[in-house]
Amino acid sequence: MKKHLIRLTGAALAVLAASTGYAAYDGAIERWWEPGDTRVFPREQVYANEHGKLTTLNGAGQTITKGHPFFTALGSNGRACISCHQPADGMSLSLKTINARWTLLREKDPIFAAGDGANCPNLPMQDRASHSLLLERGLFRIPRVWPPVDAAGKKVKPEFTIEVVRDPTGCNTSREYGLASSNPTISVFRRPRPVANLKYITAVGFSFDPKSGLPLQRDPETGEYVSEALMADTRVLTLKDQAVDAIRTHLQMHGDPTPEQLRQIVEFESQISSAQSHDQWGGSLSEAGAKGGPQHIEENKGGMLQSGSNPIWKEFLAWKAGKSAPSANVEQQKFRESVARGAELFSKRNFLIKGSAGINSMGFGDPVLNSCAMCHNMHGSGIDIAPGRIDLGTTNEPHAKPSPELPLFKLTCKPGYKPHPFLGKVVYTQDPGYALTTGRCEDIGKITTQSMRGLAGRAPYFANGAAGTLREIVDIYDRRYHIQFTEQEKQDLVNLMKVL
């Protein structure tokens, strides 16, 4: 496959800047890592974004990319793993980058491949509308075979029936790709998760899933417990299996990668740390006593679990009022103090959490009084150290954001099975989440918590792209749990998320 041009003429760059705003970032086109790119992946890469700068660190010092399976198009659609896990976007893929690629190459760029870069493979690839969910919400199509198959290859007997209520993409009712096809499939649409800071994502804090009370699953090869946090719906358990799943579906490889290719991919992914390192208002995130940035994540000092004496995001508490460096100007000092207030709010501002499967269904009561840190408590990542998945209401009605562009499913729990603990026997959802893996009613809409690092560089947010900005994240939680944050509190939390 020929490499696409990486540098543009001044005129072409101006057109790209006017249409996407992408060229306003440092090294606009050089940001992009092409499949087959033979540049050495260095120890440190720093990229500008709208809130400051994001840094990605390579624990191996540098990686030769020529022939490396993470950087090589192994399948039939021209993509490599790097295509959807760009260092400039915190090893994910931002909406800004996706639109810049469309402006540059349109459907010829492999990220718009028919299999999952289009709303459905049977749509005309040259039409922008065929890729609307990717271009407008940053969502790739995830085809899930129905009924599901468990890790041992055995078909799961679902506790519910599923009907397609709304199908704007046409894929779920397609005779070739939908539920009525010869290979019954449910298409849901999700964001790519970051391939960075994975030692936190794979860390095992329990030997069981406290959200369901079930034993934690084990790696079938090693027998060791696994975190179950790699995928939104826990359809695979290990980094190796995740790589196989991605190569087969997102790279469309016929056959399987070799053991050596899988070893190289897992080794590379495991050595990457990525986070915001500089804020446009606050300056360096490792100055004035703070210990922000990816170096802090890579070193992993102070443990992973938050507690009363070890609150999450404590690295920014050094910026509390009166503690800024003497050299800080007024605006910088104000921003830093806001970040410190946001860090305290995250752990200390309690509110009533109600009707959320995976929280209120695990014995805490309904409602339970707690803070954001109840479910986002692991240092270095902001995920939940307790394994399991949660239904926050981002996909299930009545709490989900109205999204007529997404499919809507009606799931009806069969007689003899327990209904969803808070939504009852019949649930309307844009994405059944973990229930597509287990077939259980109680799991409808449950999704694993995501890493909060590098948020400034990889909008939009939540698995279904429901929040286009950091402020929208706060607003969604504020509405969902009737928290009634003040405007200042909302801004403090946004400023905190800018620097993670």
Coordinates of C-alpha atoms in Angstrom, one line a residue:
M1 CA 0.0 0.0 0.0
K2 CA 1.4 3.4 -1.0
K3 CA 1.8 6.0 1.8
H4 CA -0.3 9.0 1.5
L5 CA 1.4 12.4 1.4
I6 CA 2.2 13.6 4.9
R7 CA 3.1 17.2 4.0
L8 CA 0.8 19.7 2.2
T9 CA 1.4 22.8 0.3
G10 CA 0.7 26.1 2.1
A11 CA -2.5 26.6 0.1
A12 CA -3.8 23.1 0.9
L13 CA -2.9 23.5 4.5
A14 CA -4.8 26.7 4.6
V15 CA -7.9 25.0 3.2
L16 CA -7.6 22.2 5.8
A17 CA -7.2 24.7 8.6
A18 CA -10.3 26.7 7.4
S19 CA -12.5 23.6 7.2
T20 CA -11.4 21.7 10.3
G21 CA -9.3 23.9 12.5
Y22 CA -6.8 21.0 12.6
A23 CA -3.8 23.0 11.2
A24 CA -4.0 25.4 14.2
Y25 CA -2.3 22.6 16.1
D26 CA 1.5 22.3 16.1
G27 CA 2.7 20.2 13.2
A28 CA -0.8 19.6 11.9
I29 CA -0.1 17.0 9.3
E30 CA 3.0 15.5 10.9
R31 CA 0.8 14.6 13.8
W32 CA -0.7 11.7 11.9
W33 CA 0.9 8.2 12.0
E34 CA 0.2 6.4 8.7
P35 CA 0.0 2.6 8.5
G36 CA 3.4 1.6 7.3
D37 CA 5.0 4.8 8.5
T38 CA 8.7 3.9 9.1
R39 CA 9.5 6.7 11.6
V40 CA 10.9 5.5 14.9
F41 CA 8.4 5.8 17.7
P42 CA 10.4 7.9 20.1
R43 CA 10.7 8.0 23.9
E44 CA 8.6 11.2 24.0
Q45 CA 6.1 12.9 21.7
V46 CA 4.4 16.2 22.5
Y47 CA 1.4 17.4 20.6
A48 CA -0.7 20.6 21.0
N49 CA -4.4 20.5 21.5
E50 CA -7.0 23.2 22.2
H51 CA -6.3 23.1 26.0
G52 CA -2.5 22.9 25.9
K53 CA -0.2 20.0 25.2
L54 CA -0.4 16.2 25.5
T55 CA 2.6 14.0 25.9
T56 CA 3.0 10.3 25.1
L57 CA 5.9 8.4 26.6
N58 CA 7.4 5.1 25.3
G59 CA 8.7 3.1 28.2
A60 CA 11.1 1.2 25.9
G61 CA 12.9 4.4 24.9
Q62 CA 12.1 4.0 21.3
T63 CA 10.4 1.4 19.0
I64 CA 11.4 0.5 15.4
T65 CA 8.1 0.7 13.5
K66 CA 9.2 -0.8 10.2
G67 CA 7.6 -4.2 10.1
H68 CA 6.2 -3.9 13.6
P69 CA 2.6 -5.3 13.7
F70 CA 1.1 -2.4 15.6
F71 CA 2.2 -0.1 12.8
T72 CA 1.6 -2.4 9.8
A73 CA -1.6 -3.0 7.8
L74 CA -2.1 -6.7 8.6
G75 CA -5.6 -7.0 7.2
S76 CA -7.4 -6.2 3.9
N77 CA -8.6 -2.7 4.5
G78 CA -5.3 -0.8 4.8
R79 CA -5.5 0.0 8.5
A80 CA -3.0 -0.7 11.2
C81 CA -3.6 -0.6 15.0
I82 CA -2.0 2.9 15.0
S83 CA -4.7 4.2 12.6
C84 CA -7.2 4.4 15.5
H85 CA -4.7 4.9 18.3
Q86 CA -2.8 8.1 17.5
P87 CA -0.3 9.5 20.0
A88 CA -1.6 13.1 19.3
D89 CA -5.0 12.0 20.5
G90 CA -3.9 10.2 23.7
M91 CA -3.6 6.9 21.8
S92 CA -7.3 7.1 20.8
L93 CA -8.9 9.1 17.9
S94 CA -10.5 12.5 18.3
L95 CA -13.4 13.9 16.3
K96 CA -11.1 16.7 15.0
T97 CA -8.6 14.2 13.6
I98 CA -11.3 12.1 12.0
N99 CA -12.7 15.1 10.2
A100 CA -9.3 16.2 9.1
R101 CA -8.7 12.8 7.5
W102 CA -12.0 13.1 5.6
T103 CA -11.0 16.5 4.4
L104 CA -7.7 15.3 3.3
L105 CA -8.5 11.9 1.7
R106 CA -12.3 11.3 2.1
E107 CA -13.3 7.6 1.8
K108 CA -9.8 6.7 0.6
D109 CA -8.4 7.0 4.2
P110 CA -8.5 3.5 5.7
I111 CA -10.2 4.7 8.9
F112 CA -13.4 5.1 6.8
A113 CA -13.3 1.4 5.7
A114 CA -16.7 0.0 5.0
G115 CA -16.6 -2.7 7.6
D116 CA -16.9 -0.4 10.6
G117 CA -16.0 3.1 9.5
A118 CA -19.3 3.4 7.7
N119 CA -22.8 3.4 9.3
C120 CA -23.2 0.1 7.4
P121 CA -21.0 -1.7 4.9
N122 CA -23.7 -1.6 2.2
L123 CA -23.8 2.2 1.9
P124 CA -22.0 4.2 -0.8
M125 CA -18.6 4.9 0.6
Q126 CA -18.0 8.1 -1.3
D127 CA -20.9 9.8 0.5
R128 CA -20.2 11.7 3.7
A129 CA -23.6 10.7 5.0
S130 CA -22.5 7.1 5.0
H131 CA -19.9 7.9 7.6
S132 CA -22.0 10.3 9.7
L133 CA -21.7 8.5 13.0
L134 CA -17.9 8.5 12.7
L135 CA -17.6 12.1 11.5
E136 CA -20.2 13.6 13.9
R137 CA -19.8 11.5 17.0
G138 CA -16.5 9.6 16.5
L139 CA -18.2 6.2 16.6
F140 CA -17.1 3.0 14.9
R141 CA -19.6 0.2 14.2
I142 CA -19.2 -2.7 16.5
P143 CA -21.0 -5.8 15.1
R144 CA -22.0 -8.3 17.8
V145 CA -23.1 -11.8 16.8
W146 CA -26.5 -12.7 18.4
P147 CA -26.9 -14.8 20.5
P148 CA -23.5 -14.3 22.0
V149 CA -20.8 -16.9 22.5
D150 CA -18.9 -17.2 25.8
A151 CA -15.1 -17.4 26.2
A152 CA -15.3 -21.2 25.9
G153 CA -17.0 -20.9 22.5
K154 CA -20.4 -22.0 23.8
K155 CA -23.6 -20.2 22.8
V156 CA -25.2 -18.2 25.5
K157 CA -28.9 -18.5 26.1
P158 CA -30.3 -14.9 26.4
E159 CA -32.6 -13.9 29.2
F160 CA -34.3 -11.4 26.9
T161 CA -35.6 -10.9 23.3
I162 CA -34.4 -8.0 21.3
E163 CA -36.3 -5.9 18.7
V164 CA -35.1 -3.1 16.5
V165 CA -37.2 0.0 17.2
R166 CA -35.2 2.5 15.3
D167 CA -32.6 1.8 12.7
P168 CA -31.3 5.1 11.1
T169 CA -28.2 3.3 9.6
G170 CA -30.2 0.5 8.1
C171 CA -27.7 -2.1 9.4
N172 CA -29.7 -3.8 12.1
T173 CA -32.6 -4.5 9.7
S174 CA -30.4 -5.3 6.8
R175 CA -30.9 -8.8 5.3
E176 CA -27.2 -9.1 4.9
Y177 CA -25.9 -7.5 8.2
G178 CA -28.8 -7.3 10.6
L179 CA -30.7 -9.5 13.1
A180 CA -32.6 -11.3 10.3
S181 CA -29.5 -12.1 8.3
S182 CA -28.0 -15.6 7.9
N183 CA -25.5 -14.6 10.6
P184 CA -27.7 -12.6 13.0
T185 CA -25.8 -9.5 14.1
I186 CA -26.5 -6.4 16.3
S187 CA -24.7 -3.3 15.3
V188 CA -23.8 -0.8 18.0
F189 CA -21.6 2.2 17.7
R190 CA -18.7 3.1 20.1
R191 CA -15.6 5.2 20.6
P192 CA -12.1 3.7 20.3
R193 CA -10.6 3.3 23.8
P194 CA -7.1 4.6 24.4
V195 CA -4.1 2.2 24.1
A196 CA -2.2 3.8 26.9
N197 CA -1.7 3.6 30.7
L198 CA -2.8 -0.1 30.4
K199 CA -1.0 -1.2 33.5
Y200 CA -3.9 0.6 35.3
I201 CA -6.6 -0.8 33.1
T202 CA -5.4 -4.4 33.6
A203 CA -4.7 -4.1 37.3
V204 CA -6.7 -6.5 39.4
G205 CA -8.0 -5.1 42.7
F206 CA -10.4 -7.9 43.7
S207 CA -10.8 -11.7 43.1
F208 CA -14.5 -11.2 42.4
D209 CA -16.8 -8.7 40.7
P210 CA -18.4 -6.8 43.5
K211 CA -20.9 -5.2 41.2
S212 CA -22.5 -8.5 40.4
G213 CA -21.2 -10.7 43.2
L214 CA -19.8 -13.2 40.7
P215 CA -16.3 -14.6 40.6
L216 CA -13.8 -12.6 38.6
Q217 CA -12.9 -14.3 35.3
R218 CA -9.4 -15.7 34.7
D219 CA -7.0 -15.6 31.8
P220 CA -7.5 -19.0 30.1
E221 CA -3.8 -19.3 29.4
T222 CA -2.3 -18.3 32.7
G223 CA -5.1 -18.9 35.1
E224 CA -4.6 -15.4 36.6
Y225 CA -7.5 -13.2 37.4
V226 CA -8.2 -10.4 34.8
S227 CA -9.6 -6.9 35.4
E228 CA -12.4 -7.3 32.8
A229 CA -11.9 -3.6 32.0
L230 CA -10.3 -3.7 28.5
M231 CA -13.5 -3.4 26.5
A232 CA -16.7 -1.5 27.0
D233 CA -18.7 -4.8 27.0
T234 CA -15.9 -7.2 28.3
R235 CA -16.2 -9.3 25.2
V236 CA -12.5 -10.2 25.5
L237 CA -10.5 -10.7 28.7
T238 CA -6.8 -10.1 27.8
L239 CA -4.7 -7.7 25.8
K240 CA -3.8 -10.6 23.5
D241 CA -7.4 -11.5 22.9
Q242 CA -8.2 -7.8 22.4
A243 CA -5.5 -7.6 19.7
V244 CA -6.9 -10.7 17.9
D245 CA -10.5 -9.2 18.1
A246 CA -9.3 -5.9 16.7
I247 CA -7.2 -7.4 13.9
R248 CA -10.0 -9.6 12.8
T249 CA -12.8 -7.0 12.9
H250 CA -11.2 -3.5 12.6
L251 CA -8.3 -4.5 10.3
Q252 CA -10.3 -7.2 8.5
M253 CA -7.5 -9.8 8.6
H254 CA -8.3 -13.2 7.1
G255 CA -6.9 -15.7 9.4
D256 CA -5.0 -15.1 12.7
P257 CA -2.0 -13.0 13.6
T258 CA 1.1 -15.0 14.6
P259 CA 2.1 -15.5 18.2
E260 CA 5.1 -13.3 17.6
Q261 CA 2.9 -10.5 16.2
L262 CA 0.7 -10.7 19.2
R263 CA 3.7 -10.6 21.6
Q264 CA 5.0 -7.5 19.9
I265 CA 1.6 -5.7 20.0
V266 CA 1.0 -6.5 23.7
E267 CA 4.6 -5.5 24.6
F268 CA 4.3 -2.2 22.8
E269 CA 0.8 -1.3 24.2
S270 CA 2.0 -2.1 27.7
Q271 CA 4.8 0.4 27.7
I272 CA 2.9 3.5 26.6
S273 CA 1.9 6.3 29.0
S274 CA -0.1 9.3 27.8
A275 CA -1.6 12.3 29.5
Q276 CA -2.0 16.1 29.3
S277 CA 1.4 17.7 30.2
H278 CA 0.9 21.4 29.8
D279 CA -2.2 23.7 30.1
Q280 CA -2.6 26.9 28.1
W281 CA -3.6 28.7 31.3
G282 CA -2.0 26.7 34.1
G283 CA 1.4 26.1 32.4
S284 CA 3.4 22.9 33.1
L285 CA 1.4 20.4 35.0
S286 CA 4.5 19.3 36.9
E287 CA 5.4 22.7 38.3
A288 CA 4.6 24.4 41.6
G289 CA 4.5 21.1 43.5
A290 CA 2.0 19.4 41.3
K291 CA 2.9 16.0 39.8
G292 CA 0.8 15.9 36.7
G293 CA 1.6 14.5 33.2
P294 CA 2.5 11.1 31.9
Q295 CA 5.8 10.8 33.9
H296 CA 3.8 10.6 37.1
I297 CA 1.7 7.8 35.6
E298 CA 4.7 5.9 34.3
E299 CA 6.4 6.0 37.7
N300 CA 3.3 4.9 39.6
K301 CA 4.3 6.2 43.0
G302 CA 1.8 6.2 45.8
G303 CA -0.3 3.2 44.9
M304 CA -3.4 3.0 42.7
L305 CA -6.3 3.1 45.1
Q306 CA -7.8 6.3 46.5
S307 CA -8.9 6.6 50.1
G308 CA -9.6 9.3 52.6
S309 CA -5.9 9.9 53.2
N310 CA -4.9 9.2 49.6
P311 CA -7.6 11.0 47.4
I312 CA -7.6 10.6 43.7
W313 CA -6.0 13.5 41.7
K314 CA -4.2 14.5 44.9
E315 CA -1.2 15.5 42.7
F316 CA -3.1 18.8 42.0
L317 CA -3.9 19.7 45.6
A318 CA -0.5 21.4 45.7
W319 CA -2.2 24.2 43.7
K320 CA -4.7 25.1 46.5
A321 CA -5.1 28.8 47.2
G322 CA -1.9 30.4 48.5
K323 CA 0.3 27.5 47.3
S324 CA 1.1 28.6 43.8
A325 CA 4.7 29.3 42.8
P326 CA 5.8 32.9 43.3
S327 CA 6.5 33.2 39.6
A328 CA 2.8 32.4 38.6
N329 CA 0.9 35.3 37.1
V330 CA -2.6 36.1 38.2
E331 CA -4.4 34.1 35.5
Q332 CA -2.2 31.1 36.0
Q333 CA -2.7 31.2 39.7
K334 CA -6.5 31.4 39.4
F335 CA -6.6 28.5 37.0
R336 CA -4.4 26.3 39.2
E337 CA -6.5 27.1 42.2
S338 CA -9.6 26.1 40.2
V339 CA -8.0 22.7 39.3
A340 CA -7.2 22.1 43.0
R341 CA -10.9 22.9 43.9
G342 CA -12.0 20.5 41.2
A343 CA -9.8 17.7 42.6
E344 CA -11.4 18.2 46.0
L345 CA -14.9 18.3 44.6
F346 CA -14.2 15.1 42.8
S347 CA -13.6 13.2 46.0
K348 CA -15.5 15.2 48.6
R349 CA -18.7 16.5 47.0
N350 CA -21.3 13.9 47.9
F351 CA -24.6 13.5 46.0
L352 CA -27.3 10.9 45.8
I353 CA -26.6 8.1 43.3
K354 CA -29.8 6.5 42.3
G355 CA -31.1 3.8 39.9
S356 CA -27.7 2.8 38.5
A357 CA -27.2 -1.0 38.0
G358 CA -23.7 -2.0 39.2
I359 CA -23.8 0.6 42.0
N360 CA -27.2 0.6 43.7
S361 CA -27.7 -3.1 42.9
M362 CA -24.6 -4.2 44.8
G363 CA -25.8 -3.7 48.4
F364 CA -25.1 0.0 49.0
G365 CA -28.7 0.9 48.8
D366 CA -30.8 3.0 46.5
P367 CA -29.9 5.9 46.7
V368 CA -26.4 5.9 48.1
L369 CA -24.6 9.0 49.1
N370 CA -21.1 9.3 47.6
S371 CA -18.9 11.3 45.2
C372 CA -17.5 11.0 41.7
A373 CA -14.6 9.1 43.2
M374 CA -16.8 6.2 44.2
C375 CA -16.6 4.9 40.6
H376 CA -13.5 6.8 39.4
N377 CA -11.0 6.0 42.1
M378 CA -7.8 4.5 40.6
H379 CA -4.8 6.7 40.6
G380 CA -3.2 7.3 37.3
S381 CA -6.4 6.4 35.3
G382 CA -9.6 7.4 37.0
I383 CA -11.2 4.0 36.3
D384 CA -12.8 2.0 39.1
I385 CA -10.4 -0.3 40.9
A386 CA -13.4 -2.6 41.6
P387 CA -14.0 -4.8 38.6
G388 CA -17.4 -4.8 36.8
R389 CA -19.6 -2.6 34.8
I390 CA -22.1 0.2 35.6
D391 CA -25.3 1.5 33.9
L392 CA -25.0 5.3 34.2
G393 CA -27.9 5.9 31.9
T394 CA -25.8 7.0 28.9
T395 CA -27.5 4.4 26.6
N396 CA -30.7 3.3 28.4
E397 CA -33.9 5.3 28.3
P398 CA -35.2 7.4 30.1
H399 CA -31.7 8.8 31.0
A400 CA -29.9 8.6 27.7
K401 CA -29.3 11.7 25.6
P402 CA -32.0 11.7 22.8
S403 CA -30.0 10.5 19.7
P404 CA -32.2 9.8 16.7
E405 CA -29.0 9.2 14.7
L406 CA -28.3 6.0 16.8
P407 CA -30.2 2.7 16.7
L408 CA -32.8 2.0 19.4
F409 CA -33.5 -1.5 20.7
K410 CA -36.4 -2.9 22.8
L411 CA -35.2 -5.6 25.1
T412 CA -37.9 -7.7 26.9
C413 CA -36.9 -10.0 29.7
K414 CA -38.3 -13.5 29.3
P415 CA -40.6 -15.1 32.0
G416 CA -38.6 -16.8 34.7
Y417 CA -35.7 -14.3 34.7
K418 CA -35.1 -11.4 36.9
P419 CA -35.9 -8.1 35.1
H420 CA -33.5 -5.2 35.0
P421 CA -33.2 -4.0 38.7
F422 CA -34.3 -0.4 38.0
L423 CA -35.9 -0.3 34.5
G424 CA -38.1 -3.4 34.8
K425 CA -39.0 -6.1 32.3
V426 CA -38.9 -3.9 29.1
V427 CA -35.8 -1.7 28.4
Y428 CA -35.3 0.7 25.5
T429 CA -31.6 1.2 24.8
Q430 CA -29.2 2.6 22.2
D431 CA -26.6 0.0 23.2
P432 CA -27.3 -3.1 25.4
G433 CA -23.6 -3.0 26.5
Y434 CA -22.5 -5.9 28.6
A435 CA -25.8 -7.7 28.0
L436 CA -24.5 -8.4 24.5
T437 CA -21.8 -10.5 26.1
T438 CA -23.7 -12.2 28.9
G439 CA -27.3 -12.2 27.7
R440 CA -28.5 -11.2 31.2
C441 CA -31.3 -8.7 31.8
E442 CA -29.4 -7.1 34.8
D443 CA -26.5 -6.2 32.5
I444 CA -28.5 -4.2 30.0
G445 CA -26.7 -0.9 29.4
K446 CA -23.8 -1.7 31.7
I447 CA -20.4 -0.5 30.4
T448 CA -16.9 -0.5 32.0
T449 CA -15.6 2.8 33.3
Q450 CA -13.1 4.5 31.0
S451 CA -9.7 6.0 31.6
M452 CA -9.9 9.8 32.3
R453 CA -6.3 10.5 31.1
G454 CA -5.7 12.6 28.0
L455 CA -9.3 13.8 27.9
A456 CA -8.2 17.2 26.5
G457 CA -7.0 15.6 23.3
R458 CA -9.6 13.0 22.5
A459 CA -13.2 14.4 22.4
P460 CA -16.0 13.3 22.3
Y461 CA -16.6 11.3 25.5
F462 CA -18.5 8.3 26.9
A463 CA -18.6 5.1 24.9
N464 CA -21.3 6.5 22.6
G465 CA -19.9 10.0 22.2
A466 CA -22.8 11.5 24.2
A467 CA -20.6 14.4 25.4
G468 CA -18.9 16.5 22.8
T469 CA -17.1 18.6 25.4
L470 CA -15.7 18.4 28.9
R471 CA -18.5 20.7 30.1
E472 CA -21.1 18.3 28.7
I473 CA -19.6 15.5 30.8
V474 CA -20.3 17.5 33.9
D475 CA -23.7 18.5 32.7
I476 CA -24.7 14.9 32.0
Y477 CA -23.8 13.8 35.5
D478 CA -25.4 16.9 37.0
R479 CA -28.8 16.1 35.3
R480 CA -28.6 12.4 35.8
Y481 CA -28.1 12.6 39.6
H482 CA -29.7 16.0 40.3
I483 CA -26.4 17.2 41.9
Q484 CA -27.0 20.9 41.3
F485 CA -23.4 21.9 40.9
T486 CA -22.9 25.7 40.9
E487 CA -21.4 27.3 37.8
Q488 CA -18.1 27.7 39.6
E489 CA -18.1 24.0 40.6
K490 CA -18.8 22.9 37.1
Q491 CA -15.9 25.1 35.8
D492 CA -13.6 23.7 38.5
L493 CA -14.4 20.1 37.4
V494 CA -13.9 21.0 33.7
N495 CA -10.5 22.6 34.5
L496 CA -9.5 19.4 36.5
M497 CA -10.4 17.2 33.5
K498 CA -8.4 19.5 31.1
V499 CA -5.2 18.7 32.9
L500 CA -5.6 14.9 33.3

